[in-house]
XYZ file of C-alpha atoms in Angstrom:
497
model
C -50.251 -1.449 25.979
C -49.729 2.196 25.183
C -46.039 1.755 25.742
C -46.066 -0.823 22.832
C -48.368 1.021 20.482
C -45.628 3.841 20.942
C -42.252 2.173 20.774
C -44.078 0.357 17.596
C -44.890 3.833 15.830
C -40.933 4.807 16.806
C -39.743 1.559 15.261
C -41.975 2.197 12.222
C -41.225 5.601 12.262
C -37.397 4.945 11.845
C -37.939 2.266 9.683
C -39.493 4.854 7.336
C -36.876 7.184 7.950
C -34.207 4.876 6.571
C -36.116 4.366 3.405
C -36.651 7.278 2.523
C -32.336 7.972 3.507
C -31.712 5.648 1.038
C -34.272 6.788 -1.459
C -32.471 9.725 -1.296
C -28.889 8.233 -1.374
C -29.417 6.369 -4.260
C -31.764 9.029 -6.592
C -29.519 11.909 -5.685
C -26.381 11.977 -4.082
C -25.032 7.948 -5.542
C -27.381 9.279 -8.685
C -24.653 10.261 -11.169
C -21.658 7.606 -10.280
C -24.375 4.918 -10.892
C -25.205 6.348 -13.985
C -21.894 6.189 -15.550
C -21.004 2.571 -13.351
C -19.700 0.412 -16.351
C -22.037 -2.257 -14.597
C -25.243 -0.367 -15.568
C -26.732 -1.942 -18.264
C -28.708 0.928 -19.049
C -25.401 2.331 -20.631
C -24.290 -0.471 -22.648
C -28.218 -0.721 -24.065
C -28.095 2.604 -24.711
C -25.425 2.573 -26.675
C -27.160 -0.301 -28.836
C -29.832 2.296 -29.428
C -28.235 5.593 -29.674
C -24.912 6.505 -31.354
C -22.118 7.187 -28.695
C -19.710 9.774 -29.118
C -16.253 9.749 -31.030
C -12.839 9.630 -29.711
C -9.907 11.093 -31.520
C -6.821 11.105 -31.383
C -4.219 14.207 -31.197
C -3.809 14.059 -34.922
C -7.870 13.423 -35.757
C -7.605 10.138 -36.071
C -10.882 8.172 -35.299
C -9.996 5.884 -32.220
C -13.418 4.848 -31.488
C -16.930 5.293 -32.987
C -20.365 3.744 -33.267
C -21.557 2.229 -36.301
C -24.657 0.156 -37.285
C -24.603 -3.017 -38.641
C -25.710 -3.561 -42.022
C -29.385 -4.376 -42.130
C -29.499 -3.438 -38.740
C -30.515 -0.530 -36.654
C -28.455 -1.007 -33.770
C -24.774 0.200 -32.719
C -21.730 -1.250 -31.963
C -18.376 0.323 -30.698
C -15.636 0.251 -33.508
C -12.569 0.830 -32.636
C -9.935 1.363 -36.005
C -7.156 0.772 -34.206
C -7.302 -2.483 -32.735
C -4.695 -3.351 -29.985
C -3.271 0.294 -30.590
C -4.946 2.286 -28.489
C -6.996 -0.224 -26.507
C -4.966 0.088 -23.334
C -6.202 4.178 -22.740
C -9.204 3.847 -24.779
C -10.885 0.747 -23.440
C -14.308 -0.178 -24.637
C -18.115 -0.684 -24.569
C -19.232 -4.218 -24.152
C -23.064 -5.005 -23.881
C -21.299 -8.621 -21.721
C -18.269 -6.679 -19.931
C -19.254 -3.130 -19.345
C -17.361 0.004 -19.926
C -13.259 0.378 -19.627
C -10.920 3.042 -20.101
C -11.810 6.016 -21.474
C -14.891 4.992 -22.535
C -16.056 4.671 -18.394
C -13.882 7.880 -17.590
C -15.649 10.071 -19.961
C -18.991 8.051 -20.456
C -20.377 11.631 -19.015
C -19.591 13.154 -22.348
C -19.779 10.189 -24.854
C -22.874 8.818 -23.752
C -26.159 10.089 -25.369
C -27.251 12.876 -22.942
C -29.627 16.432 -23.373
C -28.060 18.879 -25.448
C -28.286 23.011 -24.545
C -31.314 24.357 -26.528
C -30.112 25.841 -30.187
C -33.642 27.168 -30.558
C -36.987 27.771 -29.013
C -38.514 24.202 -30.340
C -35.372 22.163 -28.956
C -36.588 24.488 -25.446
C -40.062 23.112 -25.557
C -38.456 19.582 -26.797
C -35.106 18.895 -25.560
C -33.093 16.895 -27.561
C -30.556 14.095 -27.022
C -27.422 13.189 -28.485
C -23.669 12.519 -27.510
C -20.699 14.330 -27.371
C -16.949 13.708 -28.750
C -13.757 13.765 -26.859
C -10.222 14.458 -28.575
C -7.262 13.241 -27.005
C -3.593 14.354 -26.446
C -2.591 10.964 -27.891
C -0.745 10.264 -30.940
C -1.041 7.207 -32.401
C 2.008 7.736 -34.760
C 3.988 7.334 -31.682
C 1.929 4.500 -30.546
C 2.968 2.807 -33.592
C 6.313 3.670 -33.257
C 6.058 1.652 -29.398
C 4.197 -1.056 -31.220
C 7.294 -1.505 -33.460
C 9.906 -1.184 -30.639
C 8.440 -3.031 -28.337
C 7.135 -6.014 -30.754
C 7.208 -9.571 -28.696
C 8.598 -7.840 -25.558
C 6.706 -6.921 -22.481
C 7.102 -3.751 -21.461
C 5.901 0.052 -21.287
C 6.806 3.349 -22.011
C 5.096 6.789 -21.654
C 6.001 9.948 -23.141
C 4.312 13.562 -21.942
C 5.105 17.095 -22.886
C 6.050 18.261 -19.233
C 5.270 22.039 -20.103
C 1.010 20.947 -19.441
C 1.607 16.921 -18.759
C -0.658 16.250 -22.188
C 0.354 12.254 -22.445
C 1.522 11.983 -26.453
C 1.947 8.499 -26.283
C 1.249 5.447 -23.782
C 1.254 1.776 -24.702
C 1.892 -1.437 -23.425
C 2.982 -4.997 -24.320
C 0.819 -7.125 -23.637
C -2.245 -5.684 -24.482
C -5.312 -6.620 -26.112
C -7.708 -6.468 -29.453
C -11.008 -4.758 -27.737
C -13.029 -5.870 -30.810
C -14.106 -9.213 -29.846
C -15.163 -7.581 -26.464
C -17.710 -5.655 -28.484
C -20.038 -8.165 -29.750
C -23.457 -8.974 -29.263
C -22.239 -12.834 -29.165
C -21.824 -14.032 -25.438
C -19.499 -16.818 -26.673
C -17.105 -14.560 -28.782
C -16.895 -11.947 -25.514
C -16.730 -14.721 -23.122
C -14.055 -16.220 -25.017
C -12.339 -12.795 -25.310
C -12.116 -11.791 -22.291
C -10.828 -15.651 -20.395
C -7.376 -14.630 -23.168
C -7.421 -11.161 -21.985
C -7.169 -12.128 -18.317
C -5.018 -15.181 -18.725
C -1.765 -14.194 -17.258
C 1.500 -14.697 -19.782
C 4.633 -16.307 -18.222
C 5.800 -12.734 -16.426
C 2.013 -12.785 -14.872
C 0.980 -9.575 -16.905
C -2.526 -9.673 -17.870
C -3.197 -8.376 -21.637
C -6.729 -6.712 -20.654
C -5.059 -3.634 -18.802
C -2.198 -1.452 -18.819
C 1.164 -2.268 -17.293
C 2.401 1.961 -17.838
C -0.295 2.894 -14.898
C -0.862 -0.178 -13.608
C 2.485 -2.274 -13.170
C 5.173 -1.149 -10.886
C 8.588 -2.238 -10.926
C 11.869 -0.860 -8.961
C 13.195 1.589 -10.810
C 17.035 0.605 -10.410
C 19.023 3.427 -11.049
C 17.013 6.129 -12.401
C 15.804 6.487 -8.819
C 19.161 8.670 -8.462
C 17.395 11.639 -9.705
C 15.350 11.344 -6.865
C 18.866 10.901 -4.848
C 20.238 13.935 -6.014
C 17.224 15.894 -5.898
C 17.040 15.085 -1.962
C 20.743 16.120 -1.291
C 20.090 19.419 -3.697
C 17.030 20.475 -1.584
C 18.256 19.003 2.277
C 22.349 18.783 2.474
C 23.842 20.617 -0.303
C 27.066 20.154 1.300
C 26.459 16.654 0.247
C 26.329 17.295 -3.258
C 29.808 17.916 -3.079
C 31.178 15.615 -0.678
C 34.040 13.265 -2.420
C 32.730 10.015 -1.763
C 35.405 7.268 -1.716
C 36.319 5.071 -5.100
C 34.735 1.725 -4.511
C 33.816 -1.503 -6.264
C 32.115 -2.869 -3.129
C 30.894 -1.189 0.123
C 30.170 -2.409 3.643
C 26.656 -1.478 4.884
C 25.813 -0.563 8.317
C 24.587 -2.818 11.040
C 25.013 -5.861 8.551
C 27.202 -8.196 7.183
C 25.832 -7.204 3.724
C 27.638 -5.466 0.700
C 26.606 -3.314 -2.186
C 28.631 -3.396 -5.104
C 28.702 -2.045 -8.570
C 27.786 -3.180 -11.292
C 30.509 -5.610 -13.168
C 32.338 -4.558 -10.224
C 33.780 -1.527 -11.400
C 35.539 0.720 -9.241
C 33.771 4.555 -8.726
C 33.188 7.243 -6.638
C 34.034 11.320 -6.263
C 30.828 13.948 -6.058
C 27.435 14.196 -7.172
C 28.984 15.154 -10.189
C 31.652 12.290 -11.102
C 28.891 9.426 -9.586
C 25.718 9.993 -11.563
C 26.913 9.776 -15.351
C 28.473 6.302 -14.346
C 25.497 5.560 -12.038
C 28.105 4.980 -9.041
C 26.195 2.339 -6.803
C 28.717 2.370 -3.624
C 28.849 6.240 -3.699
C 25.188 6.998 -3.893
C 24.396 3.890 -1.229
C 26.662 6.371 0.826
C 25.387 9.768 -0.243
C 21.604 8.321 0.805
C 22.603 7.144 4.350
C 23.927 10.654 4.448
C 20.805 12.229 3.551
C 19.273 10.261 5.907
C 15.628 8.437 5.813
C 13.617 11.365 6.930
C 14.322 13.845 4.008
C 15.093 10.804 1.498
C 11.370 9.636 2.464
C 10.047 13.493 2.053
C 11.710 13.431 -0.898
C 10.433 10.657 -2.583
C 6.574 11.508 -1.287
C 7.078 15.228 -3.165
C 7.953 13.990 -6.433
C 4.643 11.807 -6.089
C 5.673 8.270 -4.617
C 2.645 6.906 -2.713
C 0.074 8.453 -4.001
C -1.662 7.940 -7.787
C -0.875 10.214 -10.043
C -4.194 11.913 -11.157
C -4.195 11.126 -14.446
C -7.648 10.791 -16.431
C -8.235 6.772 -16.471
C -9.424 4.608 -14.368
C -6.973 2.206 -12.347
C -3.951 4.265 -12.363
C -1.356 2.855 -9.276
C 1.081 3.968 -7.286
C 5.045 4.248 -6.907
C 6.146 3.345 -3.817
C 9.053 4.417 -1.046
C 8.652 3.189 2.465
C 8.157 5.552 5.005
C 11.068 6.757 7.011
C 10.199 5.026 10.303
C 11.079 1.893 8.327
C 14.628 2.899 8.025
C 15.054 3.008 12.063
C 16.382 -0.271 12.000
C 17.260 -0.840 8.383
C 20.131 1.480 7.255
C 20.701 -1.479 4.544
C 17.613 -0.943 3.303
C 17.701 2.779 2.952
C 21.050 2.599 0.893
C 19.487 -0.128 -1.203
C 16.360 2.041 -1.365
C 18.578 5.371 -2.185
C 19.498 3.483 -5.824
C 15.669 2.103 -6.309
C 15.772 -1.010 -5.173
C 14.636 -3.077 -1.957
C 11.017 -1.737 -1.928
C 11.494 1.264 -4.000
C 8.673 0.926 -6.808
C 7.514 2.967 -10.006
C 5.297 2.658 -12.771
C 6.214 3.738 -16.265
C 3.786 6.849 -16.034
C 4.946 7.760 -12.375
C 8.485 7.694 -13.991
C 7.979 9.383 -16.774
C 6.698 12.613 -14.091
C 9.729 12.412 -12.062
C 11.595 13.326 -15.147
C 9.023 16.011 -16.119
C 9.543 17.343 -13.182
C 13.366 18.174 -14.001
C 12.843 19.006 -17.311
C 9.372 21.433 -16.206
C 11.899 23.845 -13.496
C 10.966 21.414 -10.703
C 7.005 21.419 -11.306
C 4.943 18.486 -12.330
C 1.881 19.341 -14.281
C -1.262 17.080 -14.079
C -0.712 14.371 -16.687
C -3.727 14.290 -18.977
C -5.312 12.429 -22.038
C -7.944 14.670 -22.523
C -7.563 17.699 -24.726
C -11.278 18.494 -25.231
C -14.869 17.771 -25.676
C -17.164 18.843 -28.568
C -20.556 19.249 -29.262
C -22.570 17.137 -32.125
C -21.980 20.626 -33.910
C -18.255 20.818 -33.561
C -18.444 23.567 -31.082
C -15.866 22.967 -28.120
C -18.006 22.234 -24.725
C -14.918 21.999 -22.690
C -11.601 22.313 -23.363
C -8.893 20.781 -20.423
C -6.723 23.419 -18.515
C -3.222 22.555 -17.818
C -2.057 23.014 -13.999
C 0.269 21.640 -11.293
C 0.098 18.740 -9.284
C 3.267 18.771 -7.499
C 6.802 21.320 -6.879
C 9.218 19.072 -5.558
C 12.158 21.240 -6.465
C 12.497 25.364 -6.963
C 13.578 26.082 -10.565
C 17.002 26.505 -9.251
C 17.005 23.458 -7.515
C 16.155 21.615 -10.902
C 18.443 23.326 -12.956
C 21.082 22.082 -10.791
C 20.368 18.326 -12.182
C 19.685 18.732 -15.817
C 23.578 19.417 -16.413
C 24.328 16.259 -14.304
C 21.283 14.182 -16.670
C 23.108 15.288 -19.865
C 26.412 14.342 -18.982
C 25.114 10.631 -18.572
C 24.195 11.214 -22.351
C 27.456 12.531 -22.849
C 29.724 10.384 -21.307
C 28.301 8.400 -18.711
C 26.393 5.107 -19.521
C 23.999 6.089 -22.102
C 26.816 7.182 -24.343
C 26.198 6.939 -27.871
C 22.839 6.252 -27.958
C 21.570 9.466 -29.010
C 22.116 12.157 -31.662
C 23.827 15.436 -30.672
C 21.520 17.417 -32.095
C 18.593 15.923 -29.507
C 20.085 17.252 -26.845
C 19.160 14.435 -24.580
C 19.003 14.450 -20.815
C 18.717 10.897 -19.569
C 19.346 8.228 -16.565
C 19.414 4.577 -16.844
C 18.046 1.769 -14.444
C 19.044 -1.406 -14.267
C 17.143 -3.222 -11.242
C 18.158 -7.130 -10.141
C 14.701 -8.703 -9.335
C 14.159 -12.669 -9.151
C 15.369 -15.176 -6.906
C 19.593 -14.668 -7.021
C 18.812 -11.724 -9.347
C 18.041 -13.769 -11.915
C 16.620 -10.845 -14.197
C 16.645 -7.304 -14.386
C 14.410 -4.554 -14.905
C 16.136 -2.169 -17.556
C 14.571 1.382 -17.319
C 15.378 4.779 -18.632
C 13.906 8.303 -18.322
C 14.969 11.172 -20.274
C 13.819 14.222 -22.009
C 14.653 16.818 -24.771
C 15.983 19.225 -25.754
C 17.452 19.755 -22.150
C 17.742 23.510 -22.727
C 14.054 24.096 -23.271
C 12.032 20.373 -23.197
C 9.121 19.357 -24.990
C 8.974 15.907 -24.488
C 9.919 13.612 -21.272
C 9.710 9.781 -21.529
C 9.920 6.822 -19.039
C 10.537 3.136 -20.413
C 10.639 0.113 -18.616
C 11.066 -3.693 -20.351
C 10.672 -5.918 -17.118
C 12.290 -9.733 -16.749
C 15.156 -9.017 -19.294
C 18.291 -11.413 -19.121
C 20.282 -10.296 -15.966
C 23.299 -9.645 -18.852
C 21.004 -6.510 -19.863
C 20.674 -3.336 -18.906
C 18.716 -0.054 -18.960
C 20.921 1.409 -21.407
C 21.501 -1.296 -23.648
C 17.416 -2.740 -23.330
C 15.498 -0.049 -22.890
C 17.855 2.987 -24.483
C 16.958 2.181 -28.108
C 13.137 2.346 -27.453
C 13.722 5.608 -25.311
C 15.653 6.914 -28.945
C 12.965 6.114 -31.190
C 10.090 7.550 -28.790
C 11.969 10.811 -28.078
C 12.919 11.381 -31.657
C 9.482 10.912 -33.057
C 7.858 12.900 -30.693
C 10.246 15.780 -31.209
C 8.885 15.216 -34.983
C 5.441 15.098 -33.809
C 5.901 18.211 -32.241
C 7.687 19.694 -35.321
C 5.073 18.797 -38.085
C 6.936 16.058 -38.872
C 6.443 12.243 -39.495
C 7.241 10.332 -35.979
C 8.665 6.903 -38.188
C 12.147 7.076 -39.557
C 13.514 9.999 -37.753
C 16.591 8.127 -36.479
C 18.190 4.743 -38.242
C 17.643 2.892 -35.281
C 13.947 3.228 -36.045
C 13.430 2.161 -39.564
């Protein structure tokens, strides 16, 4: 009997021991992520009570705020710009929770205590929410709105000197106001659009720059080059043999050029062209291992740690893959086979030329103020990856420009931008029925300021990166070299007005 009494009191014992583990789990150490959990209704019924914090723009521009209704006493989320801004800024929905910014920050723009101003707010602490100011400028997002109107696609653009984002936006995307009412029906309804799929199976409620990848055709060559710069220079000036079609190794397979024209030479002569054959050839030559380390240090495979929620991945297979698929690592050397980026991930690979071979952390936040104005925190630019020495990097710029110069982004740019740029154009479908068009660039090349990444996905297989996705890559550089100069961001180049 004693033997059962004890092994009882254990069991109890341990029993009460887990309890109070979990007591503990959840009221201090899971404490804070459940606080700001978009799923805790205690946030979105605060906010129905209390005012929530602003969110500006770059320029001041309100992008969200909480107003009462009239006769009411109780908030709602406004956001100004509608379908804008919705994609980074999200929104506050007593049905749907918290997205975007609004869940990333909700530390800051939810009502919280406040420091003590004065020895009656020490004896009574007081409560109210802070404001956030972003590195976003919605002139540029309208400028993308206009570009991009009735086309999906997406296209980032981030000063690579401190990776402040000055413009992301996406087609489709969504109007977060409907979202915000009290109304069940009009948020239910809301939100079954927003997560219908369109007829390239993009969801509006999201964001297809972070969270879409696509192969990135042709402006993976950077990535190419960057990997013979750093592993085999003697590659980079290996003549590789004029071509319109190649053999591949261990296959029956080809690679040929696009419209079957004829190229080849060096690093040099192949990238302003965007020579197929020769850099299929120059990547076998590099070989899978460095080719794989290459791709990992400019930040495939891992999410780049930008402030938003759901931000994916680029993708290069590993170099054990390549063992037995020498095909697929020349296919893989010009981004495609299962080479993937997303607009933001592409936009950092050409920061990274245009920052001396350092990627800074890409950021929306520039800081967070008091209800007083007075700044509480202010964001501090750093690195998040070298992938290249300065030297290294200054090797490719040269080689970027000339494919403004003379290579196959000729003519879309004016002189004076000093445009470094690469083009993508990826096959994708059954038979290649479509193409990816992509390009990345950035400007001026002697000292940048701005470096951009556009993709339009599912274009007309006739299309490419130049021709597709060129003019919006014109129009965002240009305005955001206005931006950046005090100047308006709309009609800075014809192609724009």
């Amino acid at each position: 009997m004693s033997r059962r009494i004890t092994a009882l009191a254990i069991t109890l014992l341990l029993l009460f021991g887990l309890i109070a583990a979990q007591a503990i789990n959840v009221q201090f150490v899971r404490a804070p992520a459940l606080n700001a959990s978009p799923l805790n209704p205690r946030t979105t019924n605060a906010s129905s009570q209390f005012p929530r914090g602003d969110i500006a723009g770059g320029d001041g521009t309100i992008l969200a705020q909480s107003v009462t209704s009239p006769g009411s006493s109780s908030y709602h989320r406004q956001y100004p710009l509608g379908s804008l801004t919705s994609g980074v800024v999200g929104f506050v929905s007593p049905t749907y929770g918290l997205w975007g910014l609004e869940a990333q920050y909700n530390q800051y723009l939810s009502p919280h205590a406040q420091p003590p101003q004065s020895f009656a707010q020490l004896l009574a602490p007081t409560s109210a929410a802070d404001s956030i100011t972003l590195t976003l400028q919605p002139s540029l997002q309208l400028v993308l709105r206009r570009v991009l109107a009735g086309r999906d696609g997406a296209a980032v653009a981030i000063d690579p000197r401190d990776g402040s984002v000055l413009a992301m936006y996406s087609n489709p995307n969504y109007d977060p106001r409907p979202l915000t009412s009290s109304d069940a029906t009009v948020a239910e309804a809301a939100w079954k659009n927003y997560t219908t799929p369109d007829v390239h199976n993009f969801q509006p409620l999201g964001l297809l720059a972070t969270q879409q990848s696509f192969p990135p055709g042709s402006t993976f060559k950077v990535v190419t080059t960057a990997a013979a710069i750093s592993s085999r220079a003697d590659l980079v000036i290996k003549k590789y043999p004029v071509l319109a079609t190649t053999k591949l190794p261990n296959t029956i397979k080809t690679l040929s050029n696009f419209g079957m024209e004829r190229c080849g030479g060096d690093v040099a002569e192949m990238l302003p062209p965007s020579c197929d054959t020769g850099y299929a050839l120059l990547g076998l030559d590099i070989g899978a291992d460095a080719m794989s380390s290459m791709a990992n240090a400019f930040g495939f495979n891992q999410a780049p740690p930008l402030d938003l929620p759901g931000v994916a991945a680029g993708t290069f297979p590993d170099a054990q893959s390549f063992a037995t698929n020498l095909p697929g690592l020349a296919y893989s050397s010009i981004g495609q086979e299962n080479v993937r980026a997303t607009a933001l991930s592409n936009a950092l690979v050409a920061a990274g030329i245009a920052h001396g071979g350092t990627i800074m952390t890409p950021h929306l936040l520039r800081e967070v103020t008091s209800p007083e104005g007075t700044v509480v925190h202010r964001y501090q630019a750093r690195p998040w990856l070298k992938p290249l020495s300065q030297f290294q990097a200054g090797k490719i710029v040269p080689l970027m420009q000339n494919v403004v110069r003379y290579g196959t982004a000729a003519g879309l740019f004016p002189a004076w931008a000093n445009v470094a740029a690469k083009t993508g154009t990826a096959q994708v479908g059954n038979g290649a029925q479509n193409t990816d068009d992509w390009m990345i660039a950035f400007a001026p090349a002697t000292h940048p300021t701005v470096a951009v990444a556009v993709v339009l996905p599912f274009q007309d297989v006739s299309g490419t990166g130049a021709a597709i996705a060129g003019p919006v890559v014109n129009c965002l550089l240009l305005g955001a070299l206005a931006v950046q100069s005090h100047k308006p961001a709309w009609g800075t180049a014809t192609t724009c007005r």
